[in-house]
mmCIF file of C-alpha atoms in Angstrom:
data_model
loop_
_atom_site.group_PDB
_atom_site.id
_atom_site.type_symbol
_atom_site.label_atom_id
_atom_site.label_comp_id
_atom_site.label_asym_id
_atom_site.label_seq_id
_atom_site.Cartn_x
_atom_site.Cartn_y
_atom_site.Cartn_z
ATOM 1 C CA MET I 1 13.686 35.262 -14.892
ATOM 2 C CA ASN I 2 13.196 35.280 -18.649
ATOM 3 C CA THR I 3 9.982 34.217 -20.333
ATOM 4 C CA ALA I 4 10.915 30.584 -21.036
ATOM 5 C CA GLN I 5 12.027 30.009 -17.458
ATOM 6 C CA TYR I 6 8.921 31.701 -16.157
ATOM 7 C CA LYS I 7 6.695 29.498 -18.301
ATOM 8 C CA THR I 8 8.392 26.346 -17.044
ATOM 9 C CA TRP I 9 8.038 27.499 -13.441
ATOM 10 C CA ASP I 10 4.402 28.335 -14.038
ATOM 11 C CA GLU I 11 3.780 24.891 -15.524
ATOM 12 C CA PHE I 12 5.420 23.309 -12.485
ATOM 13 C CA MET I 13 3.490 25.391 -9.955
ATOM 14 C CA GLU I 14 0.179 24.600 -11.623
ATOM 15 C CA GLY I 15 0.299 21.064 -10.256
ATOM 16 C CA VAL I 16 1.758 22.090 -6.909
ATOM 17 C CA TRP I 17 -0.791 24.751 -6.097
ATOM 18 C CA ARG I 18 -3.503 25.919 -8.520
ATOM 19 C CA GLN I 19 -4.501 22.456 -9.732
ATOM 20 C CA ASN I 20 -3.339 20.492 -6.699
ATOM 21 C CA PRO I 21 -4.470 16.911 -7.361
ATOM 22 C CA VAL I 22 -5.526 16.227 -3.766
ATOM 23 C CA PHE I 23 -7.141 19.467 -2.645
ATOM 24 C CA VAL I 24 -8.412 21.023 -5.866
ATOM 25 C CA MET I 25 -9.073 18.191 -8.320
ATOM 26 C CA VAL I 26 -9.762 15.542 -5.626
ATOM 27 C CA LEU I 27 -8.167 12.778 -7.690
ATOM 28 C CA GLY I 28 -6.345 9.645 -6.607
ATOM 29 C CA MET I 29 -8.328 9.415 -3.394
ATOM 30 C CA CYS I 30 -7.710 5.748 -2.674
ATOM 31 C CA PRO I 31 -3.974 5.901 -1.904
ATOM 32 C CA THR I 32 -4.447 9.362 -0.395
ATOM 33 C CA LEU I 33 -6.688 8.072 2.347
ATOM 34 C CA ALA I 34 -5.375 4.559 2.741
ATOM 35 C CA VAL I 35 -1.655 5.048 3.318
ATOM 36 C CA THR I 36 -1.609 8.364 5.181
ATOM 37 C CA VAL I 37 -1.664 6.892 8.700
ATOM 38 C CA SER I 38 1.845 8.240 9.250
ATOM 39 C CA ALA I 39 3.989 10.969 7.729
ATOM 40 C CA ILE I 40 6.718 8.580 6.581
ATOM 41 C CA ASN I 41 4.226 6.377 4.709
ATOM 42 C CA ALA I 42 2.743 9.462 3.094
ATOM 43 C CA ILE I 43 6.127 10.686 1.822
ATOM 44 C CA SER I 44 7.115 7.265 0.469
ATOM 45 C CA MET I 45 3.838 6.899 -1.381
ATOM 46 C CA GLY I 46 4.131 10.436 -2.740
ATOM 47 C CA VAL I 47 7.672 9.887 -4.009
ATOM 48 C CA ALA I 48 6.757 6.529 -5.590
ATOM 49 C CA THR I 49 3.837 8.144 -7.396
ATOM 50 C CA LEU I 50 6.008 11.111 -8.425
ATOM 51 C CA PHE I 51 8.548 8.764 -10.005
ATOM 52 C CA VAL I 52 5.929 6.772 -11.931
ATOM 53 C CA LEU I 53 4.192 9.971 -13.006
ATOM 54 C CA VAL I 54 7.323 11.665 -14.398
ATOM 55 C CA CYS I 55 8.666 8.538 -16.147
ATOM 56 C CA SER I 56 5.401 7.492 -17.731
ATOM 57 C CA CYS I 57 4.492 11.012 -18.845
ATOM 58 C CA GLY I 58 7.930 11.331 -20.442
ATOM 59 C CA LEU I 59 7.541 8.046 -22.292
ATOM 60 C CA VAL I 60 3.936 8.712 -23.324
ATOM 61 C CA SER I 61 5.046 12.077 -24.676
ATOM 62 C CA LEU I 62 7.941 10.522 -26.623
ATOM 63 C CA MET I 63 5.592 7.975 -28.177
ATOM 64 C CA ARG I 64 2.742 10.372 -28.814
ATOM 65 C CA LYS I 65 3.215 10.351 -32.604
ATOM 66 C CA LEU I 66 3.578 6.561 -32.784
ATOM 67 C CA THR I 67 0.487 5.730 -30.739
ATOM 68 C CA PRO I 68 -2.716 5.086 -32.707
ATOM 69 C CA LYS I 69 -5.621 6.964 -31.198
ATOM 70 C CA GLU I 70 -7.859 3.898 -30.823
ATOM 71 C CA VAL I 71 -5.547 1.966 -28.499
ATOM 72 C CA ARG I 72 -3.942 4.875 -26.678
ATOM 73 C CA ILE I 73 -5.471 4.113 -23.268
ATOM 74 C CA ALA I 74 -4.194 0.525 -23.402
ATOM 75 C CA VAL I 75 -0.735 1.785 -24.379
ATOM 76 C CA TYR I 76 -0.712 4.280 -21.493
ATOM 77 C CA ILE I 77 -1.801 1.619 -19.023
ATOM 78 C CA VAL I 78 0.924 -0.796 -20.096
ATOM 79 C CA ILE I 79 3.569 1.960 -19.868
ATOM 80 C CA ILE I 80 2.358 2.949 -16.400
ATOM 81 C CA ALA I 81 2.185 -0.683 -15.234
ATOM 82 C CA THR I 82 5.787 -1.223 -16.340
ATOM 83 C CA PHE I 83 7.094 1.618 -14.205
ATOM 84 C CA VAL I 84 4.917 0.617 -11.267
ATOM 85 C CA THR I 85 6.345 -2.904 -11.371
ATOM 86 C CA ALA I 86 9.846 -1.402 -11.267
ATOM 87 C CA VAL I 87 8.935 0.796 -8.268
ATOM 88 C CA ASP I 88 7.282 -2.157 -6.549
ATOM 89 C CA TYR I 89 10.451 -4.255 -6.750
ATOM 90 C CA ALA I 90 12.647 -1.269 -5.823
ATOM 91 C CA ILE I 91 10.714 -0.576 -2.601
ATOM 92 C CA GLN I 92 10.779 -4.263 -1.745
ATOM 93 C CA ALA I 93 14.577 -4.214 -2.094
ATOM 94 C CA ILE I 94 15.097 -0.959 -0.170
ATOM 95 C CA SER I 95 12.849 -1.495 2.837
ATOM 96 C CA LEU I 96 10.704 -4.537 3.515
ATOM 97 C CA ALA I 97 9.009 -2.820 6.478
ATOM 98 C CA LEU I 98 7.860 0.028 4.236
ATOM 99 C CA TYR I 99 6.753 -2.469 1.594
ATOM 100 C CA ASP I 100 4.555 -4.236 4.151
ATOM 101 C CA ALA I 101 3.139 -0.939 5.432
ATOM 102 C CA LEU I 102 2.116 0.280 1.977
ATOM 103 C CA GLY I 103 0.885 -3.169 0.953
ATOM 104 C CA ALA I 104 -1.061 -3.510 -2.266
ATOM 105 C CA PHE I 105 -1.264 0.244 -2.659
ATOM 106 C CA ILE I 106 2.094 0.396 -4.414
ATOM 107 C CA GLN I 107 0.739 -1.814 -7.188
ATOM 108 C CA LEU I 108 -2.508 0.122 -7.160
ATOM 109 C CA ILE I 109 -0.573 3.206 -8.362
ATOM 110 C CA VAL I 110 -1.409 1.783 -11.809
ATOM 111 C CA VAL I 111 -5.045 2.783 -11.469
ATOM 112 C CA ASN I 112 -4.335 6.157 -9.850
ATOM 113 C CA CYS I 113 -6.464 8.534 -11.916
ATOM 114 C CA ILE I 114 -3.875 11.315 -11.628
ATOM 115 C CA ILE I 115 -1.352 9.448 -13.768
ATOM 116 C CA LEU I 116 -3.745 8.355 -16.501
ATOM 117 C CA GLY I 117 -5.328 11.806 -16.407
ATOM 118 C CA ARG I 118 -1.979 13.545 -16.926
ATOM 119 C CA ALA I 119 -0.989 11.137 -19.687
ATOM 120 C CA GLU I 120 -4.245 11.718 -21.535
ATOM 121 C CA ALA I 121 -4.718 15.433 -20.888
ATOM 122 C CA HIS I 122 -1.171 16.751 -21.065
ATOM 123 C CA ALA I 123 1.611 14.342 -22.027
ATOM 124 C CA ALA I 124 -0.153 13.092 -25.170
ATOM 125 C CA LYS I 125 -0.214 16.611 -26.616
ATOM 126 C CA ASN I 126 3.112 18.094 -25.509
ATOM 127 C CA PRO I 127 6.838 17.479 -26.087
ATOM 128 C CA PRO I 128 8.698 15.435 -23.424
ATOM 129 C CA ILE I 129 10.288 18.255 -21.382
ATOM 130 C CA PRO I 130 7.119 20.291 -20.661
ATOM 131 C CA ALA I 131 5.201 17.057 -20.102
ATOM 132 C CA MET I 132 7.717 15.899 -17.506
ATOM 133 C CA VAL I 133 7.798 19.318 -15.804
ATOM 134 C CA ASN I 134 4.017 19.321 -15.575
ATOM 135 C CA ALA I 135 4.040 15.741 -14.264
ATOM 136 C CA ALA I 136 6.689 16.643 -11.679
ATOM 137 C CA GLY I 137 4.539 19.536 -10.467
ATOM 138 C CA MET I 138 1.539 17.247 -10.113
ATOM 139 C CA GLY I 139 3.643 14.663 -8.305
ATOM 140 C CA VAL I 140 5.006 17.243 -5.864
ATOM 141 C CA GLY I 141 1.498 18.579 -5.301
ATOM 142 C CA PHE I 142 0.271 15.050 -4.634
ATOM 143 C CA THR I 143 3.103 14.455 -2.152
ATOM 144 C CA ILE I 144 2.298 17.711 -0.340
ATOM 145 C CA GLY I 145 -1.344 16.673 -0.119
ATOM 146 C CA LEU I 146 -0.442 13.237 1.254
ATOM 147 C CA LEU I 147 1.943 14.802 3.747
ATOM 148 C CA ALA I 148 -0.687 17.277 4.954
ATOM 149 C CA LEU I 149 -2.969 14.357 5.747
ATOM 150 C CA GLY I 150 -0.263 12.069 7.105
ATOM 151 C CA VAL I 151 1.145 14.656 9.527
ATOM 152 C CA VAL I 152 -2.268 15.522 11.010
ATOM 153 C CA ARG I 153 -3.334 11.896 11.320
ATOM 154 C CA GLU I 154 -0.053 10.788 12.879
ATOM 155 C CA ILE I 155 0.014 13.625 15.418
ATOM 156 C CA LEU I 156 -3.595 13.152 16.487
ATOM 157 C CA GLY I 157 -3.801 9.384 16.197
ATOM 158 C CA ALA I 158 -0.458 8.299 17.599
ATOM 159 C CA GLY I 159 1.036 11.422 19.193
ATOM 160 C CA THR I 160 4.188 11.129 17.089
ATOM 161 C CA LEU I 161 5.702 12.819 14.051
ATOM 162 C CA PHE I 162 8.019 10.790 11.794
ATOM 163 C CA GLY I 163 8.083 8.255 14.640
ATOM 164 C CA VAL I 164 9.303 10.794 17.243
ATOM 165 C CA SER I 165 7.064 11.112 20.284
ATOM 166 C CA LEU I 166 5.740 14.653 20.700
ATOM 167 C CA PHE I 167 3.707 14.811 23.859
ATOM 168 C CA GLY I 168 5.371 12.443 26.320
ATOM 169 C CA ALA I 169 3.900 9.415 28.053
ATOM 170 C CA GLY I 170 0.742 11.115 29.363
ATOM 171 C CA PHE I 171 -0.727 11.594 25.871
ATOM 172 C CA GLN I 172 -3.930 9.706 25.173
ATOM 173 C CA PRO I 173 -3.929 9.053 21.372
ATOM 174 C CA TRP I 174 -7.061 9.815 19.386
ATOM 175 C CA VAL I 175 -7.083 6.366 17.801
ATOM 176 C CA ILE I 176 -9.943 7.005 15.400
ATOM 177 C CA MET I 177 -7.644 9.277 13.382
ATOM 178 C CA VAL I 178 -5.421 6.415 12.222
ATOM 179 C CA LEU I 179 -8.445 4.206 11.516
ATOM 180 C CA PRO I 180 -10.356 4.512 8.220
ATOM 181 C CA PRO I 181 -12.966 7.117 9.344
ATOM 182 C CA GLY I 182 -10.170 9.493 10.385
ATOM 183 C CA GLY I 183 -8.921 9.629 6.807
ATOM 184 C CA PHE I 184 -12.277 10.848 5.553
ATOM 185 C CA PHE I 185 -12.641 13.349 8.402
ATOM 186 C CA VAL I 186 -9.162 14.869 8.054
ATOM 187 C CA LEU I 187 -9.426 15.276 4.278
ATOM 188 C CA GLY I 188 -12.894 16.770 4.678
ATOM 189 C CA ALA I 189 -11.542 19.194 7.269
ATOM 190 C CA TRP I 190 -8.678 20.241 4.953
ATOM 191 C CA LEU I 191 -11.125 20.866 2.104
ATOM 192 C CA LEU I 192 -13.312 22.945 4.423
ATOM 193 C CA LEU I 193 -10.279 24.938 5.519
ATOM 194 C CA PHE I 194 -9.303 25.661 1.901
ATOM 195 C CA ALA I 195 -12.871 26.603 0.985
ATOM 196 C CA TRP I 196 -13.008 28.984 3.964
ATOM 197 C CA TRP I 197 -9.654 30.481 3.052
ATOM 198 C CA ALA I 198 -10.640 30.981 -0.597
ATOM 199 C CA ARG I 199 -13.827 32.693 0.574
ATOM 200 C CA ARG I 200 -11.918 35.013 2.903
ATOM 201 C CA ARG I 201 -9.546 35.971 0.109
ATOM 202 C CA ALA I 202 -12.522 36.738 -2.085
ATOM 203 C CA GLY I 203 -13.562 39.219 0.601
ATOM 204 C CA LEU I 204 -16.818 37.650 1.707
ATOM 205 C CA PRO I 205 -17.532 37.672 5.430
ATOM 206 C CA ALA I 206 -17.888 34.217 6.931
ATOM 207 C CA LYS I 207 -21.419 34.914 8.136
ATOM 208 C CA GLU I 208 -22.855 34.911 4.658
ATOM 209 C CA ALA I 209 -21.530 31.416 4.222
ATOM 210 C CA THR I 210 -24.771 29.933 5.482
ATOM 211 C CA GLN I 211 -27.260 29.604 2.718
ATOM 212 C CA HIS I 212 -30.894 30.159 3.648
ATOM 213 C CA VAL I 213 -33.248 28.295 1.394
ATOM 214 C CA MET L 1 -5.688 -20.432 4.375
ATOM 215 C CA SER L 2 -8.380 -21.944 6.549
ATOM 216 C CA GLU L 3 -10.992 -19.216 6.238
ATOM 217 C CA SER L 4 -14.367 -20.579 5.215
ATOM 218 C CA ALA L 5 -16.123 -19.137 2.190
ATOM 219 C CA PHE L 6 -18.818 -17.623 4.412
ATOM 220 C CA GLN L 7 -16.251 -15.816 6.568
ATOM 221 C CA ILE L 8 -14.592 -14.366 3.480
ATOM 222 C CA PHE L 9 -17.921 -13.194 2.133
ATOM 223 C CA VAL L 10 -19.020 -11.460 5.354
ATOM 224 C CA ASN L 11 -15.575 -9.943 5.805
ATOM 225 C CA ALA L 12 -15.506 -8.467 2.313
ATOM 226 C CA LEU L 13 -19.112 -7.307 2.549
ATOM 227 C CA LEU L 14 -19.140 -5.654 5.991
ATOM 228 C CA ALA L 15 -16.147 -5.853 8.298
ATOM 229 C CA ASN L 16 -13.557 -5.055 5.629
ATOM 230 C CA ASN L 17 -15.879 -3.216 3.281
ATOM 231 C CA PHE L 18 -13.893 -2.306 0.167
ATOM 232 C CA VAL L 19 -14.906 1.327 0.119
ATOM 233 C CA LEU L 20 -15.371 2.276 3.739
ATOM 234 C CA ALA L 21 -12.641 0.266 5.433
ATOM 235 C CA MET L 22 -10.047 -0.404 2.742
ATOM 236 C CA PHE L 23 -10.378 2.781 0.676
ATOM 237 C CA LEU L 24 -10.734 1.042 -2.658
ATOM 238 C CA GLY L 25 -12.868 2.451 -5.454
ATOM 239 C CA LEU L 26 -13.306 5.889 -3.947
ATOM 240 C CA CYS L 27 -13.485 7.734 -7.271
ATOM 241 C CA PRO L 28 -16.803 6.165 -8.381
ATOM 242 C CA PHE L 29 -17.919 6.222 -4.733
ATOM 243 C CA LEU L 30 -17.642 10.003 -4.637
ATOM 244 C CA GLY L 31 -18.477 10.540 -8.306
ATOM 245 C CA VAL L 32 -21.490 8.317 -9.028
ATOM 246 C CA SER L 33 -23.191 8.409 -5.629
ATOM 247 C CA GLY L 34 -25.268 11.496 -6.387
ATOM 248 C CA LYS L 35 -28.384 9.620 -7.458
ATOM 249 C CA LEU L 36 -29.768 6.250 -6.458
ATOM 250 C CA ASP L 37 -30.813 5.437 -10.046
ATOM 251 C CA THR L 38 -27.229 5.377 -11.308
ATOM 252 C CA ALA L 39 -25.588 4.158 -8.113
ATOM 253 C CA PHE L 40 -27.248 0.727 -8.094
ATOM 254 C CA PRO L 41 -26.590 -0.306 -11.751
ATOM 255 C CA MET L 42 -23.033 0.980 -11.359
ATOM 256 C CA GLY L 43 -22.560 -1.265 -8.338
ATOM 257 C CA ILE L 44 -23.937 -4.288 -10.185
ATOM 258 C CA ALA L 45 -21.765 -3.666 -13.255
ATOM 259 C CA THR L 46 -18.677 -3.290 -11.082
ATOM 260 C CA THR L 47 -19.513 -6.486 -9.211
ATOM 261 C CA PHE L 48 -19.785 -8.360 -12.494
ATOM 262 C CA VAL L 49 -16.454 -7.016 -13.749
ATOM 263 C CA MET L 50 -14.902 -7.958 -10.402
ATOM 264 C CA LEU L 51 -16.172 -11.530 -10.750
ATOM 265 C CA VAL L 52 -14.875 -11.886 -14.316
ATOM 266 C CA ALA L 53 -11.556 -10.262 -13.398
ATOM 267 C CA SER L 54 -11.198 -12.490 -10.359
ATOM 268 C CA LEU L 55 -11.818 -15.675 -12.386
ATOM 269 C CA CYS L 56 -9.380 -14.611 -15.111
ATOM 270 C CA ALA L 57 -6.773 -13.493 -12.593
ATOM 271 C CA TYR L 58 -6.988 -16.841 -10.825
ATOM 272 C CA GLY L 59 -6.356 -18.778 -14.037
ATOM 273 C CA LEU L 60 -3.678 -16.380 -15.178
ATOM 274 C CA ASN L 61 -1.859 -16.568 -11.873
ATOM 275 C CA LEU L 62 -1.580 -20.364 -12.194
ATOM 276 C CA LEU L 63 -0.090 -19.884 -15.650
ATOM 277 C CA LEU L 64 2.347 -17.167 -14.581
ATOM 278 C CA THR L 65 3.506 -19.175 -11.560
ATOM 279 C CA ALA L 66 4.005 -22.260 -13.723
ATOM 280 C CA PHE L 67 6.307 -20.335 -16.061
ATOM 281 C CA HIS L 68 7.992 -18.271 -13.259
ATOM 282 C CA LEU L 69 6.832 -14.989 -14.730
ATOM 283 C CA GLU L 70 5.531 -13.390 -11.528
ATOM 284 C CA PHE L 71 6.954 -9.991 -12.435
ATOM 285 C CA LEU L 72 4.451 -9.771 -15.294
ATOM 286 C CA ARG L 73 1.545 -10.162 -12.890
ATOM 287 C CA LEU L 74 0.559 -6.506 -12.605
ATOM 288 C CA ILE L 75 0.738 -5.793 -16.336
ATOM 289 C CA SER L 76 -1.256 -8.868 -17.279
ATOM 290 C CA TYR L 77 -3.910 -8.248 -14.616
ATOM 291 C CA ILE L 78 -4.571 -4.745 -15.820
ATOM 292 C CA VAL L 79 -4.819 -5.913 -19.427
ATOM 293 C CA ILE L 80 -7.285 -8.627 -18.365
ATOM 294 C CA ILE L 81 -9.431 -6.124 -16.479
ATOM 295 C CA ALA L 82 -9.484 -3.759 -19.444
ATOM 296 C CA SER L 83 -10.598 -6.639 -21.679
ATOM 297 C CA ALA L 84 -13.253 -7.735 -19.168
ATOM 298 C CA VAL L 85 -14.682 -4.218 -19.111
ATOM 299 C CA GLN L 86 -14.688 -4.177 -22.910
ATOM 300 C CA LEU L 87 -16.532 -7.522 -22.882
ATOM 301 C CA VAL L 88 -19.158 -6.289 -20.427
ATOM 302 C CA GLU L 89 -19.593 -3.203 -22.555
ATOM 303 C CA MET L 90 -20.188 -5.232 -25.737
ATOM 304 C CA VAL L 91 -22.568 -7.693 -24.044
ATOM 305 C CA LEU L 92 -24.588 -4.877 -22.494
ATOM 306 C CA LYS L 93 -24.738 -2.998 -25.785
ATOM 307 C CA LYS L 94 -26.117 -6.077 -27.533
ATOM 308 C CA TYR L 95 -28.561 -7.392 -24.923
ATOM 309 C CA SER L 96 -29.562 -4.352 -22.858
ATOM 310 C CA PRO L 97 -29.088 -1.105 -24.753
ATOM 311 C CA ALA L 98 -31.169 0.814 -22.189
ATOM 312 C CA LEU L 99 -28.846 -0.044 -19.323
ATOM 313 C CA PHE L 100 -25.853 0.610 -21.572
ATOM 314 C CA ARG L 101 -27.044 4.151 -22.211
ATOM 315 C CA ALA L 102 -27.862 4.707 -18.531
ATOM 316 C CA LEU L 103 -24.347 3.846 -17.415
ATOM 317 C CA GLY L 104 -22.714 5.844 -20.186
ATOM 318 C CA ILE L 105 -19.203 7.070 -19.467
ATOM 319 C CA TYR L 106 -18.980 5.266 -16.137
ATOM 320 C CA LEU L 107 -18.736 1.878 -17.809
ATOM 321 C CA PRO L 108 -15.272 2.261 -19.390
ATOM 322 C CA LEU L 109 -14.116 3.984 -16.202
ATOM 323 C CA ILE L 110 -14.516 0.711 -14.295
ATOM 324 C CA THR L 111 -11.092 -0.179 -15.736
ATOM 325 C CA THR L 112 -9.461 2.387 -13.469
ATOM 326 C CA ASN L 113 -11.530 1.413 -10.447
ATOM 327 C CA CYS L 114 -8.940 0.288 -7.954
ATOM 328 C CA ALA L 115 -11.436 -2.019 -6.255
ATOM 329 C CA VAL L 116 -11.347 -4.311 -9.301
ATOM 330 C CA LEU L 117 -7.567 -4.484 -9.450
ATOM 331 C CA GLY L 118 -7.618 -4.701 -5.649
ATOM 332 C CA VAL L 119 -9.659 -7.915 -5.757
ATOM 333 C CA ALA L 120 -7.200 -9.525 -8.155
ATOM 334 C CA LEU L 121 -4.153 -8.407 -6.158
ATOM 335 C CA PHE L 122 -5.529 -9.314 -2.724
ATOM 336 C CA GLN L 123 -6.675 -12.782 -3.742
ATOM 337 C CA THR L 124 -3.189 -13.448 -5.079
ATOM 338 C CA ALA L 125 -1.464 -12.045 -2.003
ATOM 339 C CA ARG L 126 -3.663 -14.085 0.362
ATOM 340 C CA GLU L 127 -3.295 -17.240 -1.761
ATOM 341 C CA TYR L 128 -7.042 -17.899 -1.980
ATOM 342 C CA ASP L 129 -8.141 -21.043 -3.789
ATOM 343 C CA PHE L 130 -10.772 -21.034 -6.516
ATOM 344 C CA VAL L 131 -13.916 -21.030 -4.329
ATOM 345 C CA GLN L 132 -12.418 -18.482 -1.941
ATOM 346 C CA SER L 133 -11.502 -16.158 -4.823
ATOM 347 C CA VAL L 134 -15.019 -16.270 -6.244
ATOM 348 C CA THR L 135 -16.687 -15.577 -2.868
ATOM 349 C CA PHE L 136 -14.178 -12.832 -2.174
ATOM 350 C CA SER L 137 -14.968 -11.060 -5.430
ATOM 351 C CA ILE L 138 -18.752 -11.402 -5.003
ATOM 352 C CA GLY L 139 -18.542 -10.212 -1.376
ATOM 353 C CA GLY L 140 -16.336 -7.291 -2.346
ATOM 354 C CA GLY L 141 -18.682 -6.323 -5.169
ATOM 355 C CA ALA L 142 -21.723 -6.582 -2.907
ATOM 356 C CA GLY L 143 -19.948 -4.430 -0.320
ATOM 357 C CA PHE L 144 -19.121 -1.845 -2.988
ATOM 358 C CA THR L 145 -22.754 -1.794 -4.133
ATOM 359 C CA LEU L 146 -23.969 -1.506 -0.529
ATOM 360 C CA ALA L 147 -21.697 1.450 0.208
ATOM 361 C CA LEU L 148 -22.653 3.168 -3.038
ATOM 362 C CA VAL L 149 -26.399 2.727 -2.427
ATOM 363 C CA LEU L 150 -26.165 3.898 1.198
ATOM 364 C CA MET L 151 -24.182 6.962 0.193
ATOM 365 C CA ALA L 152 -26.546 7.801 -2.663
ATOM 366 C CA SER L 153 -29.582 7.524 -0.388
ATOM 367 C CA VAL L 154 -28.061 9.864 2.193
ATOM 368 C CA ARG L 155 -27.000 12.345 -0.461
ATOM 369 C CA GLU L 156 -30.470 12.375 -2.027
ATOM 370 C CA ARG L 157 -31.902 13.338 1.346
ATOM 371 C CA LEU L 158 -29.228 15.973 1.847
ATOM 372 C CA THR L 159 -30.156 17.871 -1.300
ATOM 373 C CA LEU L 160 -33.353 18.870 0.507
ATOM 374 C CA SER L 161 -31.706 20.089 3.691
ATOM 375 C CA ASN L 162 -30.069 23.349 4.592
ATOM 376 C CA VAL L 163 -26.309 22.865 4.402
ATOM 377 C CA PRO L 164 -23.740 25.636 4.989
ATOM 378 C CA ASP L 165 -22.530 26.913 1.649
ATOM 379 C CA LEU L 166 -18.946 26.409 2.644
ATOM 380 C CA ALA L 167 -19.318 22.675 3.243
ATOM 381 C CA GLN L 168 -21.136 21.822 0.048
ATOM 382 C CA GLY L 169 -19.636 19.423 -2.473
ATOM 383 C CA THR L 170 -16.722 17.141 -1.804
ATOM 384 C CA ALA L 171 -16.087 18.231 1.782
ATOM 385 C CA LEU L 172 -19.618 17.251 2.759
ATOM 386 C CA SER L 173 -19.378 13.916 0.923
ATOM 387 C CA LEU L 174 -16.148 13.131 2.737
ATOM 388 C CA MET L 175 -17.633 13.908 6.152
ATOM 389 C CA LEU L 176 -20.608 11.683 5.280
ATOM 390 C CA ALA L 177 -18.285 8.899 4.165
ATOM 391 C CA GLY L 178 -16.421 9.270 7.449
ATOM 392 C CA ILE L 179 -19.601 8.800 9.461
ATOM 393 C CA LEU L 180 -20.637 5.799 7.327
ATOM 394 C CA SER L 181 -17.172 4.352 7.783
ATOM 395 C CA LEU L 182 -17.433 4.904 11.537
ATOM 396 C CA SER L 183 -20.672 2.924 11.666
ATOM 397 C CA PHE L 184 -19.198 0.126 9.539
ATOM 398 C CA MET L 185 -16.428 -0.221 12.115
ATOM 399 C CA GLY L 186 -19.106 -1.663 14.365
ATOM 400 C CA PHE L 187 -18.953 -4.778 12.177
ATOM 401 C CA ALA L 188 -15.308 -5.385 13.053
ATOM 402 C CA GLY L 189 -14.681 -8.945 14.132
ATOM 403 C CA LEU L 190 -17.939 -10.179 12.654
ATOM 404 C CA GLY L 191 -16.265 -12.401 10.056
ATOM 405 C CA GLY L 192 -14.007 -13.933 12.694
#
């Protein structure tokens, strides 16, 4: 890999792993928790957000020299809302069942902090290609985060994965996991797991984790 | 829609609490709930923006439907909310500079609070009439304030207790929110 390729890859992986929007930055929580009752919902939401993110960051980046500083947020919001409207109608046309399952959360992509954050922090200062690569990384990272939640909640709460039954008829589903509290618990558990893992990698024994005041 | 205004209010306040049951407005919920002093004014300001946004969205929706421009709904709603926030900001700056300074950066951030856009979108989707829309927005705002105040109170107590290092920060807040959400599920069915 030469330097330019490496830099692009690095930019992409920043969103996927080091700055993962769900697990590291804890942004865009509302759709993360609300739609992840099943793996298929999680993927659809992730892909919809990915599309809006890449398109709007590309456009924001193209218009970065034309946009006056004072009204930039309004400009970003209108750009994002345009793409979200397109996605909204596209999902409605592709699958009405999916549209009903995701509900208002497709339209609420507009106020997802990840998108506005990327537009403001990255796309407004960089040329279109790096901006879109960075946005794609963030979008993929967001999708992975959603999927991690959706898979756990679907397996525990319904005993299925992508709609396929895993445990047979005797399985007693843990219903609370597909209800609102489950979303908070599963995300909290993931964050704990990552914190524990980061601590282990840093070489600290788990015992010292308890702080004595 | 045959729901009475009271049912809508109770539903939005408790049974379908915006934060704890519908996952709307989680960013300020996790971000501003550290101290009670900021949590309460934030809740009130958000409620006011919700009310203004709901009124404007109701009028705008009539206009858009009359001209068959439904596809512009999302864009126009978000512009209206941004203007409403700007309005609140200017009014506060003029009449209550102390509160304006206390809220600081959180005020403009209400624009990207999905609870506000959520109110406008849900009232349109459920075809609420004027009175229903107003009660819905006030109930939703009150529910948001309630959740924020509860969370802030618990977190203030927690700063004094001995928490494992590993769980501090967001993970702990999320677990707390989960328990709060669990207790709010006890209200299910209350609004009929």
